[in-house]
PDB file of C-alpha atoms in Angstrom:
ATOM      1  CA  MET A   1      -0.194  -0.087  -0.329  1.00  0.00           C
ATOM      2  CA  GLY A   2       3.054   2.757   0.880  1.00  0.00           C
ATOM      3  CA  ASP A   3       4.735   1.628  -1.910  1.00  0.00           C
ATOM      4  CA  ALA A   4       1.550   2.396  -3.914  1.00  0.00           C
ATOM      5  CA  VAL A   5       1.336   5.993  -2.938  1.00  0.00           C
ATOM      6  CA  ILE A   6       4.669   6.783  -3.420  1.00  0.00           C
ATOM      7  CA  GLU A   7       4.463   5.637  -6.609  1.00  0.00           C
ATOM      8  CA  GLU A   8       1.519   7.997  -7.146  1.00  0.00           C
ATOM      9  CA  THR A   9       3.323  10.753  -6.169  1.00  0.00           C
ATOM     10  CA  GLY A  10       6.264  10.330  -8.342  1.00  0.00           C
ATOM     11  CA  LYS A  11       3.579   9.843 -11.184  1.00  0.00           C
ATOM     12  CA  ARG A  12       1.844  13.035 -10.309  1.00  0.00           C
ATOM     13  CA  GLU A  13       4.857  14.966  -9.271  1.00  0.00           C
ATOM     14  CA  GLN A  14       6.811  14.285 -12.558  1.00  0.00           C
ATOM     15  CA  ALA A  15       3.372  14.831 -14.107  1.00  0.00           C
ATOM     16  CA  LYS A  16       3.946  18.457 -12.558  1.00  0.00           C
ATOM     17  CA  ALA A  17       7.317  18.818 -13.751  1.00  0.00           C
ATOM     18  CA  GLU A  18       6.522  18.277 -17.244  1.00  0.00           C
ATOM     19  CA  ARG A  19       3.446  20.760 -17.495  1.00  0.00           C
ATOM     20  CA  ARG A  20       5.592  23.493 -15.973  1.00  0.00           C
ATOM     21  CA  SER A  21       8.250  22.902 -18.159  1.00  0.00           C
ATOM     22  CA  ARG A  22       6.184  22.945 -20.997  1.00  0.00           C
ATOM     23  CA  ILE A  23       4.487  26.296 -19.305  1.00  0.00           C
ATOM     24  CA  VAL A  24       8.152  28.166 -19.597  1.00  0.00           C
ATOM     25  CA  GLN A  25       8.933  26.819 -22.931  1.00  0.00           C
ATOM     26  CA  ALA A  26       5.954  28.204 -24.575  1.00  0.00           C
ATOM     27  CA  ALA A  27       6.998  31.404 -22.905  1.00  0.00           C
ATOM     28  CA  ARG A  28      10.482  31.687 -24.637  1.00  0.00           C
ATOM     29  CA  ASP A  29       9.165  30.474 -27.640  1.00  0.00           C
ATOM     30  CA  LEU A  30       6.199  33.544 -27.653  1.00  0.00           C
ATOM     31  CA  ILE A  31       8.805  35.699 -26.245  1.00  0.00           C
ATOM     32  CA  ARG A  32      11.188  34.907 -28.543  1.00  0.00           C
ATOM     33  CA  GLU A  33       8.768  34.985 -31.897  1.00  0.00           C
ATOM     34  CA  THR A  34       6.555  38.808 -30.559  1.00  0.00           C
ATOM     35  CA  GLY A  35       9.457  40.213 -29.333  1.00  0.00           C
ATOM     36  CA  ASP A  36       7.235  41.256 -25.945  1.00  0.00           C
ATOM     37  CA  THR A  37       6.786  39.358 -22.310  1.00  0.00           C
ATOM     38  CA  ASN A  38       3.035  40.861 -22.652  1.00  0.00           C
ATOM     39  CA  LEU A  39       1.936  37.912 -23.044  1.00  0.00           C
ATOM     40  CA  SER A  40      -1.593  36.579 -22.060  1.00  0.00           C
ATOM     41  CA  MET A  41      -2.187  33.716 -19.675  1.00  0.00           C
ATOM     42  CA  ARG A  42      -4.532  32.246 -22.147  1.00  0.00           C
ATOM     43  CA  MET A  43      -1.797  32.556 -24.936  1.00  0.00           C
ATOM     44  CA  ILE A  44       0.629  30.468 -22.913  1.00  0.00           C
ATOM     45  CA  ALA A  45      -1.398  27.784 -21.888  1.00  0.00           C
ATOM     46  CA  LYS A  46      -2.716  27.425 -25.482  1.00  0.00           C
ATOM     47  CA  ARG A  47       0.878  26.909 -26.642  1.00  0.00           C
ATOM     48  CA  ALA A  48       1.598  24.404 -23.514  1.00  0.00           C
ATOM     49  CA  ASP A  49      -1.700  22.490 -24.252  1.00  0.00           C
ATOM     50  CA  VAL A  50      -2.645  22.723 -20.427  1.00  0.00           C
ATOM     51  CA  SER A  51      -5.971  24.584 -19.133  1.00  0.00           C
ATOM     52  CA  LEU A  52      -5.900  28.156 -18.438  1.00  0.00           C
ATOM     53  CA  ALA A  53      -5.848  26.972 -14.720  1.00  0.00           C
ATOM     54  CA  THR A  54      -2.325  25.226 -14.981  1.00  0.00           C
ATOM     55  CA  PRO A  55       0.270  28.397 -14.654  1.00  0.00           C
ATOM     56  CA  TYR A  56      -1.655  30.391 -12.175  1.00  0.00           C
ATOM     57  CA  ASN A  57      -1.410  27.329  -9.718  1.00  0.00           C
ATOM     58  CA  LEU A  58       2.175  26.159 -10.872  1.00  0.00           C
ATOM     59  CA  PHE A  59       3.577  29.943 -10.894  1.00  0.00           C
ATOM     60  CA  GLY A  60       0.802  32.198  -9.562  1.00  0.00           C
ATOM     61  CA  SER A  61       1.624  35.201 -12.057  1.00  0.00           C
ATOM     62  CA  LYS A  62       2.606  35.896 -15.391  1.00  0.00           C
ATOM     63  CA  ARG A  63       5.918  37.870 -14.075  1.00  0.00           C
ATOM     64  CA  ALA A  64       6.460  34.492 -12.500  1.00  0.00           C
ATOM     65  CA  VAL A  65       6.651  32.704 -15.495  1.00  0.00           C
ATOM     66  CA  VAL A  66       8.932  35.114 -17.184  1.00  0.00           C
ATOM     67  CA  LEU A  67      11.132  35.282 -14.134  1.00  0.00           C
ATOM     68  CA  ALA A  68      11.033  31.317 -14.899  1.00  0.00           C
ATOM     69  CA  VAL A  69      12.226  31.947 -18.066  1.00  0.00           C
ATOM     70  CA  PHE A  70      14.962  34.358 -17.278  1.00  0.00           C
ATOM     71  CA  GLU A  71      16.091  31.215 -14.507  1.00  0.00           C
ATOM     72  CA  ASP A  72      16.284  28.593 -16.745  1.00  0.00           C
ATOM     73  CA  GLU A  73      19.698  27.395 -16.460  1.00  0.00           C
ATOM     74  CA  ARG A  74      20.453  25.730 -19.355  1.00  0.00           C
ATOM     75  CA  ASP A  75      23.741  24.032 -19.131  1.00  0.00           C
ATOM     76  CA  PHE A  76      25.318  26.417 -17.208  1.00  0.00           C
ATOM     77  CA  ALA A  77      26.233  24.370 -14.369  1.00  0.00           C
ATOM     78  CA  VAL A  78      27.528  21.776 -16.521  1.00  0.00           C
ATOM     79  CA  ARG A  79      29.704  24.141 -18.761  1.00  0.00           C
ATOM     80  CA  PHE A  80      30.705  25.890 -15.425  1.00  0.00           C
ATOM     81  CA  GLY A  81      32.036  22.817 -13.537  1.00  0.00           C
ATOM     82  CA  LYS A  82      34.215  21.969 -17.007  1.00  0.00           C
ATOM     83  CA  ILE A  83      36.003  25.192 -16.941  1.00  0.00           C
ATOM     84  CA  LYS A  84      39.816  24.915 -17.152  1.00  0.00           C
ATOM     85  CA  ALA A  85      42.513  27.474 -16.271  1.00  0.00           C
ATOM     86  CA  ALA A  86      45.760  27.880 -15.494  1.00  0.00           C
ATOM     87  CA  ASN A  87      45.449  30.070 -12.324  1.00  0.00           C
ATOM     88  CA  ALA A  88      41.956  30.610 -10.257  1.00  0.00           C
ATOM     89  CA  ILE A  89      42.459  34.373 -11.935  1.00  0.00           C
ATOM     90  CA  ASP A  90      41.416  32.952 -15.471  1.00  0.00           C
ATOM     91  CA  ARG A  91      39.155  30.493 -14.386  1.00  0.00           C
ATOM     92  CA  LEU A  92      37.043  33.836 -12.357  1.00  0.00           C
ATOM     93  CA  PHE A  93      37.493  35.686 -15.928  1.00  0.00           C
ATOM     94  CA  ALA A  94      36.265  32.283 -18.157  1.00  0.00           C
ATOM     95  CA  ALA A  95      32.969  32.121 -15.763  1.00  0.00           C
ATOM     96  CA  GLN A  96      32.415  35.824 -16.576  1.00  0.00           C
ATOM     97  CA  GLU A  97      33.044  35.172 -19.988  1.00  0.00           C
ATOM     98  CA  LEU A  98      30.780  32.075 -19.796  1.00  0.00           C
ATOM     99  CA  ALA A  99      27.958  34.101 -17.736  1.00  0.00           C
ATOM    100  CA  SER A 100      27.995  36.798 -20.678  1.00  0.00           C
ATOM    101  CA  SER A 101      28.527  34.523 -23.776  1.00  0.00           C
ATOM    102  CA  TYR A 102      24.235  34.060 -22.843  1.00  0.00           C
ATOM    103  CA  PHE A 103      23.372  37.835 -23.505  1.00  0.00           C
ATOM    104  CA  THR A 104      25.685  38.039 -26.061  1.00  0.00           C
ATOM    105  CA  ASP A 105      24.663  35.131 -28.403  1.00  0.00           C
ATOM    106  CA  ASP A 106      20.874  36.287 -27.961  1.00  0.00           C
ATOM    107  CA  PRO A 107      21.124  39.747 -27.325  1.00  0.00           C
ATOM    108  CA  ASP A 108      17.505  40.842 -28.310  1.00  0.00           C
ATOM    109  CA  PHE A 109      15.962  37.860 -26.202  1.00  0.00           C
ATOM    110  CA  TYR A 110      17.591  38.630 -23.196  1.00  0.00           C
ATOM    111  CA  GLN A 111      17.128  42.172 -23.296  1.00  0.00           C
ATOM    112  CA  THR A 112      13.550  42.094 -23.428  1.00  0.00           C
ATOM    113  CA  ILE A 113      13.634  40.100 -20.795  1.00  0.00           C
ATOM    114  CA  TRP A 114      15.429  42.259 -18.334  1.00  0.00           C
ATOM    115  CA  LYS A 115      13.262  45.388 -19.412  1.00  0.00           C
ATOM    116  CA  ALA A 116      10.026  43.163 -18.275  1.00  0.00           C
ATOM    117  CA  LEU A 117      11.410  42.657 -14.809  1.00  0.00           C
ATOM    118  CA  LEU A 118      13.128  45.599 -14.106  1.00  0.00           C
ATOM    119  CA  ASP A 119       8.872  46.684 -14.789  1.00  0.00           C
ATOM    120  CA  THR A 120       8.264  47.953 -11.001  1.00  0.00           C
ATOM    121  CA  ARG A 121       4.625  49.457 -12.167  1.00  0.00           C
ATOM    122  CA  GLY A 122       3.203  45.962 -10.976  1.00  0.00           C
ATOM    123  CA  THR A 123       2.402  45.356  -7.782  1.00  0.00           C
ATOM    124  CA  ASP A 124       4.400  41.691  -7.999  1.00  0.00           C
ATOM    125  CA  GLU A 125       7.891  41.798  -5.889  1.00  0.00           C
ATOM    126  CA  THR A 126       9.528  38.829  -7.216  1.00  0.00           C
ATOM    127  CA  GLY A 127      12.471  40.546  -8.344  1.00  0.00           C
ATOM    128  CA  LEU A 128      15.473  39.627 -11.002  1.00  0.00           C
ATOM    129  CA  ALA A 129      15.427  36.394  -9.462  1.00  0.00           C
ATOM    130  CA  THR A 130      14.440  33.955  -6.389  1.00  0.00           C
ATOM    131  CA  THR A 131      16.256  34.202  -3.551  1.00  0.00           C
ATOM    132  CA  GLU A 132      17.678  30.037  -4.290  1.00  0.00           C
ATOM    133  CA  ARG A 133      18.711  31.601  -7.568  1.00  0.00           C
ATOM    134  CA  LEU A 134      20.884  34.412  -5.539  1.00  0.00           C
ATOM    135  CA  GLU A 135      22.190  32.547  -3.345  1.00  0.00           C
ATOM    136  CA  ARG A 136      23.594  29.452  -5.792  1.00  0.00           C
ATOM    137  CA  ASN A 137      25.036  32.582  -7.935  1.00  0.00           C
ATOM    138  CA  SER A 138      26.957  34.128  -4.893  1.00  0.00           C
ATOM    139  CA  ALA A 139      28.290  30.879  -3.442  1.00  0.00           C
ATOM    140  CA  ALA A 140      29.703  29.757  -7.250  1.00  0.00           C
ATOM    141  CA  TRP A 141      31.524  33.551  -7.234  1.00  0.00           C
ATOM    142  CA  ARG A 142      32.386  32.932  -3.447  1.00  0.00           C
ATOM    143  CA  MET A 143      34.015  29.720  -4.392  1.00  0.00           C
ATOM    144  CA  LEU A 144      36.034  31.615  -7.387  1.00  0.00           C
ATOM    145  CA  ILE A 145      37.790  34.357  -4.947  1.00  0.00           C
ATOM    146  CA  GLU A 146      38.429  31.933  -2.150  1.00  0.00           C
ATOM    147  CA  ALA A 147      40.288  29.813  -4.537  1.00  0.00           C
ATOM    148  CA  ALA A 148      42.354  32.911  -5.822  1.00  0.00           C
ATOM    149  CA  GLN A 149      42.855  33.655  -2.121  1.00  0.00           C
ATOM    150  CA  ALA A 150      44.155  30.065  -1.577  1.00  0.00           C
ATOM    151  CA  GLU A 151      46.385  30.797  -4.569  1.00  0.00           C
ATOM    152  CA  GLY A 152      47.971  33.954  -3.154  1.00  0.00           C
ATOM    153  CA  LEU A 153      46.615  35.859  -5.842  1.00  0.00           C
ATOM    154  CA  ILE A 154      43.999  37.800  -3.732  1.00  0.00           C
ATOM    155  CA  ASN A 155      45.037  39.040  -0.408  1.00  0.00           C
ATOM    156  CA  ALA A 156      42.921  36.477   2.141  1.00  0.00           C
ATOM    157  CA  SER A 157      42.445  39.061   4.693  1.00  0.00           C
ATOM    158  CA  PHE A 158      39.291  40.519   2.483  1.00  0.00           C
ATOM    159  CA  ALA A 159      36.374  38.859   2.830  1.00  0.00           C
ATOM    160  CA  SER A 160      34.619  36.721   0.004  1.00  0.00           C
ATOM    161  CA  GLU A 161      31.823  37.681   1.159  1.00  0.00           C
ATOM    162  CA  ALA A 162      32.446  41.412   0.545  1.00  0.00           C
ATOM    163  CA  LEU A 163      34.067  41.310  -2.577  1.00  0.00           C
ATOM    164  CA  GLU A 164      31.631  38.978  -4.341  1.00  0.00           C
ATOM    165  CA  ARG A 165      28.465  41.208  -3.573  1.00  0.00           C
ATOM    166  CA  THR A 166      30.810  44.178  -5.225  1.00  0.00           C
ATOM    167  CA  LEU A 167      31.436  41.889  -8.321  1.00  0.00           C
ATOM    168  CA  SER A 168      27.884  41.411  -8.074  1.00  0.00           C
ATOM    169  CA  TYR A 169      26.672  44.813  -8.162  1.00  0.00           C
ATOM    170  CA  LEU A 170      29.641  46.123 -10.998  1.00  0.00           C
ATOM    171  CA  ALA A 171      27.885  43.053 -13.107  1.00  0.00           C
ATOM    172  CA  ASN A 172      24.142  44.864 -12.375  1.00  0.00           C
ATOM    173  CA  GLY A 173      25.242  47.656 -13.365  1.00  0.00           C
ATOM    174  CA  VAL A 174      26.629  46.896 -16.754  1.00  0.00           C
ATOM    175  CA  MET A 175      23.917  45.126 -17.448  1.00  0.00           C
ATOM    176  CA  LEU A 176      21.326  47.748 -16.856  1.00  0.00           C
ATOM    177  CA  SER A 177      23.493  49.854 -18.837  1.00  0.00           C
ATOM    178  CA  TRP A 178      23.323  47.618 -21.827  1.00  0.00           C
ATOM    179  CA  VAL A 179      19.313  46.396 -21.106  1.00  0.00           C
ATOM    180  CA  MET A 180      19.157  51.114 -21.737  1.00  0.00           C
ATOM    181  CA  GLY A 181      20.915  50.989 -24.401  1.00  0.00           C
ATOM    182  CA  THR A 182      23.881  53.179 -23.404  1.00  0.00           C
ATOM    183  CA  LEU A 183      26.205  49.547 -23.935  1.00  0.00           C
ATOM    184  CA  GLU A 184      26.775  48.216 -27.351  1.00  0.00           C
ATOM    185  CA  THR A 185      26.608  43.888 -26.764  1.00  0.00           C
ATOM    186  CA  ARG A 186      29.776  43.757 -28.622  1.00  0.00           C
ATOM    187  CA  HIS A 187      31.217  45.597 -25.700  1.00  0.00           C
ATOM    188  CA  LEU A 188      28.766  43.851 -22.726  1.00  0.00           C
ATOM    189  CA  ARG A 189      31.650  40.705 -21.783  1.00  0.00           C
ATOM    190  CA  ALA A 190      34.361  43.557 -22.090  1.00  0.00           C
ATOM    191  CA  ALA A 191      32.441  46.178 -19.977  1.00  0.00           C
ATOM    192  CA  GLY A 192      32.034  43.614 -16.938  1.00  0.00           C
ATOM    193  CA  ALA A 193      35.567  42.075 -16.667  1.00  0.00           C
ATOM    194  CA  LEU A 194      37.086  45.127 -16.944  1.00  0.00           C
ATOM    195  CA  GLY A 195      35.360  46.613 -13.862  1.00  0.00           C
ATOM    196  CA  TYR A 196      35.983  43.035 -12.209  1.00  0.00           C
ATOM    197  CA  ALA A 197      39.826  43.896 -13.243  1.00  0.00           C
ATOM    198  CA  ILE A 198      40.100  47.008 -11.560  1.00  0.00           C
ATOM    199  CA  ALA A 199      37.904  45.819  -8.786  1.00  0.00           C
ATOM    200  CA  LEU A 200      40.309  42.973  -7.684  1.00  0.00           C
ATOM    201  CA  ARG A 201      42.878  44.626  -7.988  1.00  0.00           C
ATOM    202  CA  GLY A 202      42.910  46.840  -5.167  1.00  0.00           C
ATOM    203  CA  VAL A 203      42.908  43.688  -2.733  1.00  0.00           C
ATOM    204  CA  ALA A 204      45.069  41.748  -5.274  1.00  0.00           C
ATOM    205  CA  THR A 205      48.580  40.002  -4.143  1.00  0.00           C
ATOM    206  CA  GLY A 206      51.496  40.725  -6.228  1.00  0.00           C
ATOM    207  CA  LYS A 207      51.533  38.221  -8.528  1.00  0.00           C
ATOM    208  CA  GLY A 208      47.358  38.834  -9.039  1.00  0.00           C
ATOM    209  CA  ILE A 209      48.182  42.573  -9.443  1.00  0.00           C
ATOM    210  CA  ALA A 210      50.566  40.948 -12.926  1.00  0.00           C
ATOM    211  CA  LEU A 211      48.172  38.760 -13.697  1.00  0.00           C
ATOM    212  CA  LEU A 212      44.993  41.173 -13.499  1.00  0.00           C
ATOM    213  CA  ASP A 213      47.164  44.587 -14.886  1.00  0.00           C
ATOM    214  CA  ASP A 214      47.224  42.193 -18.630  1.00  0.00           C
ATOM    215  CA  ARG A 215      44.054  41.971 -18.247  1.00  0.00           C
ATOM    216  CA  ILE A 216      42.905  45.805 -17.761  1.00  0.00           C
ATOM    217  CA  ARG A 217      44.963  46.571 -20.928  1.00  0.00           C
ATOM    218  CA  SER A 218      43.551  44.106 -23.021  1.00  0.00           C
ATOM    219  CA  PHE A 219      39.905  44.858 -21.778  1.00  0.00           C
ATOM    220  CA  GLU A 220      40.897  48.729 -21.972  1.00  0.00           C
ATOM    221  CA  SER A 221      42.301  47.835 -25.736  1.00  0.00           C
ATOM    222  CA  LEU A 222      38.741  46.044 -26.997  1.00  0.00           C
ATOM    223  CA  LEU A 223      36.774  49.212 -25.350  1.00  0.00           C
ATOM    224  CA  GLN A 224      39.099  51.864 -27.310  1.00  0.00           C
ATOM    225  CA  ASP A 225      37.080  52.065 -30.278  1.00  0.00           C
ATOM    226  CA  LYS A 226      34.162  53.057 -28.213  1.00  0.00           C
ATOM    227  CA  ALA A 227      35.815  55.557 -25.850  1.00  0.00           C
ATOM    228  CA  ALA A 228      37.987  57.395 -28.506  1.00  0.00           C
ATOM    229  CA  PRO A 229      36.081  60.910 -29.622  1.00  0.00           C
ATOM    230  CA  LYS A 230      34.511  61.372 -33.151  1.00  0.00           C
ATOM    231  CA  ALA A 231      37.181  63.255 -35.256  1.00  0.00           C
ATOM    232  CA  PRO A 232      36.489  66.545 -36.101  1.00  0.00           C
ATOM    233  CA  ILE A 233      34.486  67.390 -39.330  1.00  0.00           C
ATOM    234  CA  LYS A 234      36.504  68.998 -41.761  1.00  0.00           C
ATOM    235  CA  GLN A 235      35.029  72.304 -43.420  1.00  0.00           C
ATOM    236  CA  ALA A 236      35.372  72.924 -47.015  1.00  0.00           C
ATOM    237  CA  ALA A 237      38.152  76.199 -47.478  1.00  0.00           C
ATOM    238  CA  ARG A 238      36.337  79.310 -48.851  1.00  0.00           C
ATOM    239  CA  GLY A 239      37.417  81.240 -51.922  1.00  0.00           C
ATOM    240  CA  ALA A 240      39.327  83.808 -51.660  1.00  0.00           C
TER     241      ALA A 240
END
């Protein structure tokens, strides 16, 4: 009797997970097709082939569905775990490049998602990420920072939690500039990485500073064409 109940419960949970996955995929497809997150739950339910009540039962609101689309980790965890680097500083910037690649590879889609989640006119205050996602991301970046400290590249006297928060604030500022259109997609990764390198240089050891200075010069070079002033327009010479 007990085994039958457990098996039945397992089937229900599996079916629930499958419906949730279909709803998230339906919302993702519709956002791509329309370029808009202002979708009705009816549209999402129809595309997912579920009842209208199902998205509300599983997510509670349309914004929560959009947030679930944004939080879809895809293969990030797997790719993150496979990062190979000569030292912890290199690994940290490889992780930053990987995270940025999702946005630079599909800019229109992710700018649409970010704009929707930054809209504070509604009453849903789910924010840009769930508590679980924020904690998971923070732990991953703290691990990278602590590895750099263990290798003697970042001063171990600085709290990894504070350094992680600082990098997070920098990343969010860069993303906001990108979403608002003041930072081009082609400069997104370099702008974020330059901020990371400058911030980490202030707490780096001698060995770490040498590695970070190389990266700072490289990222500055990548951004140089954006920073360079435009040449003045030459006026035609007047006749005598």
